[in-house]
Tab-separated table of C-alpha atoms and ligand atoms in Angstrom:
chain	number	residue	atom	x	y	z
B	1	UNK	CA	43.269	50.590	-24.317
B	2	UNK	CA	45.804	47.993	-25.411
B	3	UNK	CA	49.004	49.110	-27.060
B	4	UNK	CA	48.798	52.370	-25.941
B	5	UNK	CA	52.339	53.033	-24.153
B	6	UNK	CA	53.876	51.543	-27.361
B	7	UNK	CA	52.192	53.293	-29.621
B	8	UNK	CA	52.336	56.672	-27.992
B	9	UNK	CA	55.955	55.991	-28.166
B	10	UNK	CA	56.148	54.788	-31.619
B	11	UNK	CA	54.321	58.066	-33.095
B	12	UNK	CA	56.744	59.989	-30.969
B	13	UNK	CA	60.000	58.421	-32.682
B	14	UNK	CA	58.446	58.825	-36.330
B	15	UNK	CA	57.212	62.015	-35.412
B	16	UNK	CA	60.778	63.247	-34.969
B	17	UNK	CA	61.850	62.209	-37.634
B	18	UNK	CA	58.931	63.192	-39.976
B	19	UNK	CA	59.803	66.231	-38.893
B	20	UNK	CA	63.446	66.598	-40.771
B	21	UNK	CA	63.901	66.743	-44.716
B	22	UNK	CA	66.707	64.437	-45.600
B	23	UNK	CA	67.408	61.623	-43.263
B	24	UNK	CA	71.069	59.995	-42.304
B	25	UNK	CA	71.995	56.681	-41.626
B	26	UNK	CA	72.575	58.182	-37.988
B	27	UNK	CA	68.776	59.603	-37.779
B	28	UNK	CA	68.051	56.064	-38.761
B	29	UNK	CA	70.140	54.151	-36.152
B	30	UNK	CA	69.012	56.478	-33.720
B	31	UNK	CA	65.110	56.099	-34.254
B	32	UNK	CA	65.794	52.502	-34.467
B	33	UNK	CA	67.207	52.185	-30.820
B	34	UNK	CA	63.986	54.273	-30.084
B	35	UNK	CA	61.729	51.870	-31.153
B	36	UNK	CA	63.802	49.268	-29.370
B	37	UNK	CA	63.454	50.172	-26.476
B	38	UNK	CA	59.843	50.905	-27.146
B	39	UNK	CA	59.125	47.364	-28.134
B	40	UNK	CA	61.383	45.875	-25.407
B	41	UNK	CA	59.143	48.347	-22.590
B	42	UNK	CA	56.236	46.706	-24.289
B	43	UNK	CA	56.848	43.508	-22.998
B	44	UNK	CA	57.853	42.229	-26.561
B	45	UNK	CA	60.086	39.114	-26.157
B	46	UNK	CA	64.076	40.232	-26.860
B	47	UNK	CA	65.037	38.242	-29.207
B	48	UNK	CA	61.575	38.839	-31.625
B	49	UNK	CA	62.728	43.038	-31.036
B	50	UNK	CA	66.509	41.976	-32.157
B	51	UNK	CA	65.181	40.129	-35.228
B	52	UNK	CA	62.919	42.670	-36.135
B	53	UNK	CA	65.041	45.721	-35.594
B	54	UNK	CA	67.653	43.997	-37.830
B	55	UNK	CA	65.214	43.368	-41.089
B	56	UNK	CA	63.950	46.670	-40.588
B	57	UNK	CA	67.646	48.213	-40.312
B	58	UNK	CA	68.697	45.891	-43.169
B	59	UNK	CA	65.682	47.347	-45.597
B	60	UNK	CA	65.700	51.178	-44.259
B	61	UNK	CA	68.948	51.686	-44.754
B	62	UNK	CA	69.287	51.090	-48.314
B	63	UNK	CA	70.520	54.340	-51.008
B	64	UNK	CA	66.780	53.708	-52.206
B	65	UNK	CA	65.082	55.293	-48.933
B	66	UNK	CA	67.606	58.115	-48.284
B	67	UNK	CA	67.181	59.229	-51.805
B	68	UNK	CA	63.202	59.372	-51.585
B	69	UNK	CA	61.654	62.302	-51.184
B	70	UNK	CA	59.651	61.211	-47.772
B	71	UNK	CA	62.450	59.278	-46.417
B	72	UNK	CA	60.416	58.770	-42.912
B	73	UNK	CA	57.058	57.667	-44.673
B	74	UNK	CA	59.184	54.668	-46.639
B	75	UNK	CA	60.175	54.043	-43.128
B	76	UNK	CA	57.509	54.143	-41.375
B	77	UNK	CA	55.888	51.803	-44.519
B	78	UNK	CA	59.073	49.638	-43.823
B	79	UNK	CA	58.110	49.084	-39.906
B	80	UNK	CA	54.390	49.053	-40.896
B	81	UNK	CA	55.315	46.289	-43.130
B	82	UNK	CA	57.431	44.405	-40.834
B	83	UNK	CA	55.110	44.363	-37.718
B	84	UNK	CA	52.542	42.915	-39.972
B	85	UNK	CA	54.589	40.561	-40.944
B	86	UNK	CA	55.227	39.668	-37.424
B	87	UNK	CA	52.230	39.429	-36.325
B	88	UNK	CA	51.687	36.810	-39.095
B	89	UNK	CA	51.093	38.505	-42.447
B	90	UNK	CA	47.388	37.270	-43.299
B	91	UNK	CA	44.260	36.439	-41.293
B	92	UNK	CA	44.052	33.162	-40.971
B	93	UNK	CA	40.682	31.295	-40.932
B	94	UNK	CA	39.049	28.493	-38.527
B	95	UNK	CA	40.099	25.205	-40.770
B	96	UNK	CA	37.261	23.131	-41.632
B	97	UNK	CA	37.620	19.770	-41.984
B	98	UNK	CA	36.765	17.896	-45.184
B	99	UNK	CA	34.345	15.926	-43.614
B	100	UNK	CA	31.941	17.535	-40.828
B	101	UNK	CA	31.912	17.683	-37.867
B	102	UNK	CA	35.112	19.682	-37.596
B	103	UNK	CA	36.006	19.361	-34.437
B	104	UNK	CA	37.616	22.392	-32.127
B	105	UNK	CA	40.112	21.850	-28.969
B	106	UNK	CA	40.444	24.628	-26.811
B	107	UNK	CA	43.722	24.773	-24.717
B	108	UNK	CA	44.814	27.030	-22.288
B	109	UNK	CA	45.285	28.347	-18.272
B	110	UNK	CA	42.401	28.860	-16.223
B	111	UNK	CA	41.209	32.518	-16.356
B	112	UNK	CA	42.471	32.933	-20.060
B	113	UNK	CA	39.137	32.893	-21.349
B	114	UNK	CA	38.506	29.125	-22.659
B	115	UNK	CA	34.823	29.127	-21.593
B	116	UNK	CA	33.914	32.708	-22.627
B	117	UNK	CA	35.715	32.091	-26.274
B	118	UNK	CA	34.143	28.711	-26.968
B	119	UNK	CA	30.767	30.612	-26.237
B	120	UNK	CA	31.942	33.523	-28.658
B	121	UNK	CA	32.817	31.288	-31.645
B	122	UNK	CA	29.617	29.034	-31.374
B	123	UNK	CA	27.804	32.521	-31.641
B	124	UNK	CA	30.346	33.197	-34.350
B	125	UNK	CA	29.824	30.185	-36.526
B	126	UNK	CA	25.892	30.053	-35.738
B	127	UNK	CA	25.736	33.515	-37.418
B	128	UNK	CA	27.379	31.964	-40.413
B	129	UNK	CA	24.726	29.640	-40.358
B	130	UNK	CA	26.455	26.728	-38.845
B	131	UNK	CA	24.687	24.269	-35.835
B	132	UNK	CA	27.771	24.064	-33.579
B	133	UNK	CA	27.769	21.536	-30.332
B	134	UNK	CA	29.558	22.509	-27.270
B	135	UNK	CA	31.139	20.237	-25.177
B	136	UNK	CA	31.586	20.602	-21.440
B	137	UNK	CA	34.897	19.081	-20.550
B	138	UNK	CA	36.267	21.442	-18.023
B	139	UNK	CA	34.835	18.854	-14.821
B	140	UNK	CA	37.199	20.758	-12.240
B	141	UNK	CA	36.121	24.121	-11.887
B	142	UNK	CA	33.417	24.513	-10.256
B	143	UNK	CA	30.562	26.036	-12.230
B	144	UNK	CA	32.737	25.592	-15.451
B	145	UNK	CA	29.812	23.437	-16.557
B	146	UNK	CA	27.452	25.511	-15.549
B	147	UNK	CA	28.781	29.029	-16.994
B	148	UNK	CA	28.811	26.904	-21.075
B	149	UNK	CA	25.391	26.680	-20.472
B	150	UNK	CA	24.367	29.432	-19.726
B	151	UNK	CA	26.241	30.740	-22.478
B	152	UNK	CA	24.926	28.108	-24.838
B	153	UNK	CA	21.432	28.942	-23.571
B	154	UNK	CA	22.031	32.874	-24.437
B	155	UNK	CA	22.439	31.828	-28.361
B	156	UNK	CA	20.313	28.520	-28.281
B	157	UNK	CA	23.191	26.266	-29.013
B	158	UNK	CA	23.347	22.705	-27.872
B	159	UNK	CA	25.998	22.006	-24.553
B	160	UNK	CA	26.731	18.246	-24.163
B	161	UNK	CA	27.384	17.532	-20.639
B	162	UNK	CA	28.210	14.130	-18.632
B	163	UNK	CA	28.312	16.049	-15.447
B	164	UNK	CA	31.466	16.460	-13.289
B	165	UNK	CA	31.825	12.222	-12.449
B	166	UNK	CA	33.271	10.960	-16.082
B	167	UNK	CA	36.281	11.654	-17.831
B	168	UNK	CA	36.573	14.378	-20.002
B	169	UNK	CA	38.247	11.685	-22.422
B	170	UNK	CA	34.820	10.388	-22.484
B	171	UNK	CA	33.007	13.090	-22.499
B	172	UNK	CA	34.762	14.508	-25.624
B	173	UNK	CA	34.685	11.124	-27.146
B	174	UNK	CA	30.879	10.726	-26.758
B	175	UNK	CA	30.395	14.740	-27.736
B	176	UNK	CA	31.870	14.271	-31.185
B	177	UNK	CA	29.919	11.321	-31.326
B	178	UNK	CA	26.471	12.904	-30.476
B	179	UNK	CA	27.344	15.543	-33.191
B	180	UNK	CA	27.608	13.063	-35.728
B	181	UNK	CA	24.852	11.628	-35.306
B	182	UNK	CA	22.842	14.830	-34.715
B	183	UNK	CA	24.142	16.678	-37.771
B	184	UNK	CA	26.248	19.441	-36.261
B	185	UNK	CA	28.790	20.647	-38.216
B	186	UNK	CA	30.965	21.757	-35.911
B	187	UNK	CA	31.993	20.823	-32.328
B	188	UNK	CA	33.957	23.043	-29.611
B	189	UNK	CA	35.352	21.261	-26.878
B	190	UNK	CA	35.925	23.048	-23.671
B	191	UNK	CA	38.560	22.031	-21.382
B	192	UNK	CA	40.220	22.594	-18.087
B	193	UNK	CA	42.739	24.853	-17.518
B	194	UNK	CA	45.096	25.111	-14.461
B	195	UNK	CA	46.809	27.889	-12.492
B	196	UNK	CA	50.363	27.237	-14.469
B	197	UNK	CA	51.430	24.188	-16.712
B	198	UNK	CA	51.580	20.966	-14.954
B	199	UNK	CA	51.965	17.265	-16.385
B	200	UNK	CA	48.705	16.317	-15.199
B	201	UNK	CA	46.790	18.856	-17.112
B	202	UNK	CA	49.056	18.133	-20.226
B	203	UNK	CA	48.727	14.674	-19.940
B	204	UNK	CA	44.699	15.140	-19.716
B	205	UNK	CA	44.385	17.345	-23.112
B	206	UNK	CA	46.840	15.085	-24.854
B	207	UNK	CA	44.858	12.274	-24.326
B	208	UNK	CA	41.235	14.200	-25.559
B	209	UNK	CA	43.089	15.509	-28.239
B	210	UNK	CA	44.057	11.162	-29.928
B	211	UNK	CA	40.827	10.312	-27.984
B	212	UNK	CA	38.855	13.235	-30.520
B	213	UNK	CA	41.958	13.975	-33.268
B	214	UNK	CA	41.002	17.809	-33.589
B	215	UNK	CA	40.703	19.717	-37.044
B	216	UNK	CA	41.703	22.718	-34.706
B	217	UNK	CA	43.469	23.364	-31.607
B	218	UNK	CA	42.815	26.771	-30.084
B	219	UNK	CA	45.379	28.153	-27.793
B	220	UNK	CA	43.607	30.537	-25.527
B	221	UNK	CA	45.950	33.150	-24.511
B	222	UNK	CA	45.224	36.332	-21.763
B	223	UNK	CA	47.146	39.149	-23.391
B	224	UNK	CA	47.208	41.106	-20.254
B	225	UNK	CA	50.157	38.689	-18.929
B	226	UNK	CA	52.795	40.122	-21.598
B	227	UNK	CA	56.024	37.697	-21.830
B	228	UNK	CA	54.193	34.655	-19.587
B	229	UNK	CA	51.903	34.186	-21.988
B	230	UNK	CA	54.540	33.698	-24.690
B	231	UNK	CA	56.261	31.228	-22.423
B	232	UNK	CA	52.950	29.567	-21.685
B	233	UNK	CA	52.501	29.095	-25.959
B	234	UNK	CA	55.844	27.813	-26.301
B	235	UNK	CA	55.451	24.947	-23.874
B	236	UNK	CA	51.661	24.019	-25.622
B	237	UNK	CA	53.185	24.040	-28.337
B	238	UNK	CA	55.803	21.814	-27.704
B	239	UNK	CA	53.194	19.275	-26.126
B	240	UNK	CA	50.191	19.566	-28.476
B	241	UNK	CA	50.258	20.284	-31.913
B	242	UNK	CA	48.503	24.009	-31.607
B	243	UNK	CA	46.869	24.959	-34.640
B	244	UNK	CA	46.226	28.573	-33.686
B	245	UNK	CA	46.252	31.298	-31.010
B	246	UNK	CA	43.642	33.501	-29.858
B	247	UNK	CA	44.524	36.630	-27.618
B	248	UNK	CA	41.674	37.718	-25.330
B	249	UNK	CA	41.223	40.647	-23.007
B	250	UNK	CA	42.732	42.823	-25.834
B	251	UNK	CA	40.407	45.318	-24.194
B	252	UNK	CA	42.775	45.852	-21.643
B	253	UNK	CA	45.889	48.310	-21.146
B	254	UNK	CA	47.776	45.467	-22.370
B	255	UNK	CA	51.399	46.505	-23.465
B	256	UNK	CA	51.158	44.421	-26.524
B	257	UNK	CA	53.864	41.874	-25.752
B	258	UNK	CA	51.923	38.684	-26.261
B	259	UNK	CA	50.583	39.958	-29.588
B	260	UNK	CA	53.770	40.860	-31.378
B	261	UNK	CA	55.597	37.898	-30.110
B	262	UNK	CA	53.829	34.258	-30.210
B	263	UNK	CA	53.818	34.130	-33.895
B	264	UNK	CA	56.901	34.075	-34.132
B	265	UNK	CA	57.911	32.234	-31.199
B	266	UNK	CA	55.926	29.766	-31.913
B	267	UNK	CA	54.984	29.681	-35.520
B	268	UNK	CA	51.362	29.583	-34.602
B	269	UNK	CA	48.602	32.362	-36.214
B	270	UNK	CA	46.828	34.259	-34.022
B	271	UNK	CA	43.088	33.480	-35.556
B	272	UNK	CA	41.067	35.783	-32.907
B	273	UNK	CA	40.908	38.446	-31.217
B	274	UNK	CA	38.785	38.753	-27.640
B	275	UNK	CA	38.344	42.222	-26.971
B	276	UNK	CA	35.554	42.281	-23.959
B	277	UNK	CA	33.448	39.976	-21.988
B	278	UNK	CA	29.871	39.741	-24.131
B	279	UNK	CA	29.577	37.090	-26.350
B	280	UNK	CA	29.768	39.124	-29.612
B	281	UNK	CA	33.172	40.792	-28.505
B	282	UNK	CA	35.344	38.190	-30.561
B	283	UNK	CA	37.071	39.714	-33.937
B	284	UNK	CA	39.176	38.016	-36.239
B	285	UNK	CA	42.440	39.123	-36.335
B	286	UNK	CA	43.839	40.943	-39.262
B	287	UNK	CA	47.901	41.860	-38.432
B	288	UNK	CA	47.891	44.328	-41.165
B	289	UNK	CA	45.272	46.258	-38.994
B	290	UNK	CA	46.850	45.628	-36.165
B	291	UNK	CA	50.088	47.619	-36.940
B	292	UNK	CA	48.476	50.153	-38.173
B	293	UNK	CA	46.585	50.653	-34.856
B	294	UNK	CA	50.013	50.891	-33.151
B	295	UNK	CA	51.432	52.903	-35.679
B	296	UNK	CA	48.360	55.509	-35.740
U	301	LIG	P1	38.588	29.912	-18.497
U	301	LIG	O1	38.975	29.540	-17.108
U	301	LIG	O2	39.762	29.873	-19.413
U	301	LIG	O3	37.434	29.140	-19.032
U	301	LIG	O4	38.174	31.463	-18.442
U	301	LIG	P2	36.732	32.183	-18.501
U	301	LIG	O5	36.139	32.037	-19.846
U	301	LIG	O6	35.905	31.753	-17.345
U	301	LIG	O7	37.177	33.705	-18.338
U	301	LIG	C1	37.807	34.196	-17.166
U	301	LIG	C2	37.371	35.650	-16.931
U	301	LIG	O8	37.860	36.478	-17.981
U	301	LIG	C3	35.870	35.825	-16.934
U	301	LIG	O9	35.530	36.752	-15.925
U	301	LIG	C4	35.559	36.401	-18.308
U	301	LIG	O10	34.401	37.189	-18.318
U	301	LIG	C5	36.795	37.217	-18.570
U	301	LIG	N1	37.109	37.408	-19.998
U	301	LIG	C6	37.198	36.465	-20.966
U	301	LIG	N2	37.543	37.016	-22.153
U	301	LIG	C7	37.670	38.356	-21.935
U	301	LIG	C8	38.026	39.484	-22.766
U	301	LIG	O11	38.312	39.385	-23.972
U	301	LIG	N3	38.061	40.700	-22.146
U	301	LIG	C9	37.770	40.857	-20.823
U	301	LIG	N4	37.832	42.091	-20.321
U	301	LIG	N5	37.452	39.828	-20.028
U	301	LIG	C10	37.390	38.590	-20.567
């Protein structure tokens, strides 16, 4: 299960000190380096663990917590608090554009799970009584276009296709267009993804994304792959104006890395969660939750 080395570890620094009646500043300091190194073993990126560990410092060290009467359960409230906040405070929703279709961009490596997710949230919408299109604009790996529908065919949801031969520029163009003029409300646009970032497959979703002008652009992110996949947000980011992350294969031992650090490397809310292969394994994600899954 995902988080499971850092949260073992986590329960065993508050446990410690759950287990003493008044708590010093040196208890403190020392459960803090704990869960330092606990985040740092988790793959979380440095300098999110040296921010964090200072607000949390900076709050639990105040007269008000040493003179409480559960000095390690304000604490462990404090950290609760914090990771939330970390993670991105809120659940943020899908945004929906004022005037339908609103369109959705997904972004990311191959493997991450662009396909699988843009079945997931046409499932997802369709259950909140929305008529989705999918778009097929992932032309270079082979059976891409085949595996959307399929998917599409599972939940009875439309998958615009111009086969492998025309641009995907096109193909998204013409996609939106069909959905206009077909009365769906909402249209996911799947793209390609490569092995690592390259200029060619920037250049490629930069130029769907002014061909289209997306209400949302999904950055689809494979938790498993720890710091990498905060690296690979930051340079998205920095190329395309992301609107939101989603983390799949949360069903994994992931260490938890990706999750507590690309919000706040790159500013971006994590919307979704993946958490298996099926098409109803998609959850949104609440950070509030979240911590107190690692927390226990
Ligand atoms: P794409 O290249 O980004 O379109 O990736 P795919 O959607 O084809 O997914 C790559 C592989 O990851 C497939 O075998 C999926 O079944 C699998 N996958 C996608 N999401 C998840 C998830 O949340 N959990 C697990 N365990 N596997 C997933």
């Amino acid at each position: 299960m995902a988080f499971e080395g850092l949260s073992t570890r986590l329960q065993n620094v508050f446990g410690k000190l759950k287990g003493r009646g008044k708590v010093s500043e040196d208890d403190v300091n020392d459960a803090m380096r704990e869960v330092r190194l606990a985040l740092l073993e988790a793959d979380v990126n440095f300098k999110v663990v040296k921010d964090f560990i200072a607000k949390v410092k900076e709050r639990a060290t105040g007269l008000e917590v040493m003179k409480s009467f559960t000095p390690a359960m304000v604490i462990i409230d404090i950290v609760n608090k914090e990771l939330t906040e970390l993670m991105g405070g809120t659940q943020e929703k899908l945004i929906k554009a004022n005037k339908p279709p609103t369109v959705i961009l997904m972004a990311g490596l191959q493997g991450a799970g662009k396909t699988t997710l843009t079945g997931k949230l046409a499932k997802l919408l369709q259950s909140q009584n929305h008529k989705p299109l999918l778009v097929a604009g992932d032309i270079y790996r082979p059976a891409a276009i085949k595996q959307l529908q399929v998917l599409g065919g599972q939940i009875s949801v439309p998958v615009f296709t111009l086969g492998d031969e025309v641009s995907p520029v096109e193909i998204a163009k013409q996609g939106v267009q069909l959905a206009k003029d077909q009365g769906n409300d909402y249209v996911i646009i799947d793209t390609a993804g490569r092995l690592q970032i390259d200029a060619e497959l920037m250049q490629e979703i930069k130029d769907i994304h002014s061909a289209v002008n997306p209400d949302e652009v999904l950055l689809v992110v494979d938790a498993m792959t720890g710091q990498e996949a905060v690296n690979v947000a930051k340079s998205f980011h920095e190329q395309l104006a992301l609107t939101g992350v989603v983390l799949t294969k949360l069903d994994g031992d992931t260490r938890g890395g990706a999750a507590l650090s690309v919000k706040a490397v790159t500013g971006c809310p994590i919307k979704f969660a993946s958490t298996g292969e099926k098409i109803d394994q998609l959850e949104a994600f609440h950070p509030d939750r979240m911590a107190s899954r690692i927390l226990g």
